[in-house]
Amino acid sequence: MKNDKCTVLNFTEQLGGKWKLPIINAIRKNETLRFGKIHQIVDGISRKVLTEQLKALEYDGLIIRRQYEEIPPRVEYSLTNKSRGLCEVFQAIDKWSRIEDK
């Protein structure tokens, strides 16, 4: 039998923590975002932590960082095909969060 990692464990290793899913969700809703706009949308995150999380998401192949050779420098973040696969999950979470217990 092949010793594959549990898919839930793999998911939580890549997307666990407080900030990665809100960052991906912010980019998902806007297609492409610059650092400052992500910082505004993701309430409560420090600039330092946002920088660390964006680097980790890029390393894991979940976001694309595009730097333009301009003055002043401009950097934009967008989703990869891999993270676009999470859009259905976010839609299900949106739907679930609107359900009221009766």
C-alpha positions as MATLAB code, in Angstrom:
seq = 'MKNDKCTVLNFTEQLGGKWKLPIINAIRKNETLRFGKIHQIVDGISRKVLTEQLKALEYDGLIIRRQYEEIPPRVEYSLTNKSRGLCEVFQAIDKWSRIEDK';
ca = [
       0.000    0.000    0.000;
       1.294    3.419   -0.924;
       2.073    5.631    2.087;
       0.364    8.838    0.952;
      -0.096   11.756    3.257;
      -3.639   12.325    4.468;
      -5.253   14.876    2.158;
      -6.626   16.871    5.095;
      -3.159   16.997    6.666;
      -1.679   18.144    3.347;
      -4.360   20.852    3.095;
      -3.752   22.138    6.623;
       0.026   22.154    6.136;
      -0.297   24.387    3.083;
      -3.252   26.509    4.170;
      -3.356   26.256    7.937;
      -3.004   29.199   10.233;
      -4.962   32.356   10.656;
      -4.071   34.307    7.525;
      -3.546   32.188    4.405;
      -7.199   31.486    3.615;
      -8.295   35.119    4.150;
      -5.446   36.270    1.865;
      -6.419   33.807   -0.865;
     -10.072   34.760   -0.467;
      -9.262   38.474   -0.849;
      -7.302   37.808   -4.035;
     -10.050   35.466   -5.307;
     -12.690   38.163   -4.988;
     -10.554   40.753   -6.795;
      -8.568   38.699   -9.356;
      -5.333   40.653   -8.834;
      -4.299   42.727   -5.839;
      -1.363   44.806   -4.751;
       0.203   44.408   -1.309;
      -1.377   47.554    0.172;
      -4.869   46.546   -0.919;
      -4.472   43.045    0.543;
      -3.332   44.696    3.777;
      -6.487   46.846    3.801;
      -8.839   43.933    3.066;
      -7.373   41.369    5.493;
      -8.331   43.018    8.746;
      -5.833   42.812   11.596;
      -2.811   41.437    9.757;
       0.503   43.234   10.207;
       2.603   44.158    7.213;
       5.377   41.843    8.427;
       3.068   38.842    8.766;
       1.426   39.597    5.405;
       4.850   39.618    3.754;
       5.719   36.259    5.360;
       2.387   34.699    4.388;
       2.601   35.925    0.783;
       6.098   34.436    0.488;
       4.868   31.102    1.881;
       1.860   31.061   -0.462;
       4.097   31.817   -3.425;
       6.552   29.094   -2.353;
       3.688   26.558   -2.140;
       2.510   27.484   -5.633;
      -0.759   29.047   -4.481;
      -0.215   32.632   -5.621;
       1.712   34.352   -8.372;
       3.811   37.406   -7.554;
       4.339   39.670  -10.529;
       6.796   42.534  -10.205;
       6.742   45.299  -12.786;
       9.894   47.184  -13.684;
       8.496   50.627  -12.938;
       9.275   53.529  -10.688;
       7.780   53.403   -8.147;
       7.912   49.585   -8.109;
       4.601   47.781   -8.521;
       3.911   44.206   -7.392;
       0.648   42.365   -7.978;
      -0.576   39.058   -6.605;
      -2.966   36.651   -8.300;
      -4.095   33.058   -7.859;
      -2.517   30.050   -9.516;
      -4.619   27.322  -11.111;
      -4.019   25.251   -7.994;
      -5.529   27.865   -5.673;
      -8.350   28.661   -8.122;
      -9.509   25.141   -7.313;
     -10.372   26.475   -3.855;
     -13.012   28.844   -5.251;
     -15.723   26.196   -4.933;
     -14.701   25.655   -1.322;
     -15.000   29.384   -0.600;
     -18.409   29.466   -2.298;
     -19.549   26.554   -0.107;
     -18.243   28.357    2.993;
     -20.095   31.537    1.946;
     -23.312   29.541    1.514;
     -22.815   27.641    4.777;
     -22.150   30.832    6.743;
     -25.531   32.236    5.675;
     -27.459   29.238    7.040;
     -29.244   30.070   10.270;
     -29.845   27.490   12.964;
     -33.507   27.105   13.712;
];
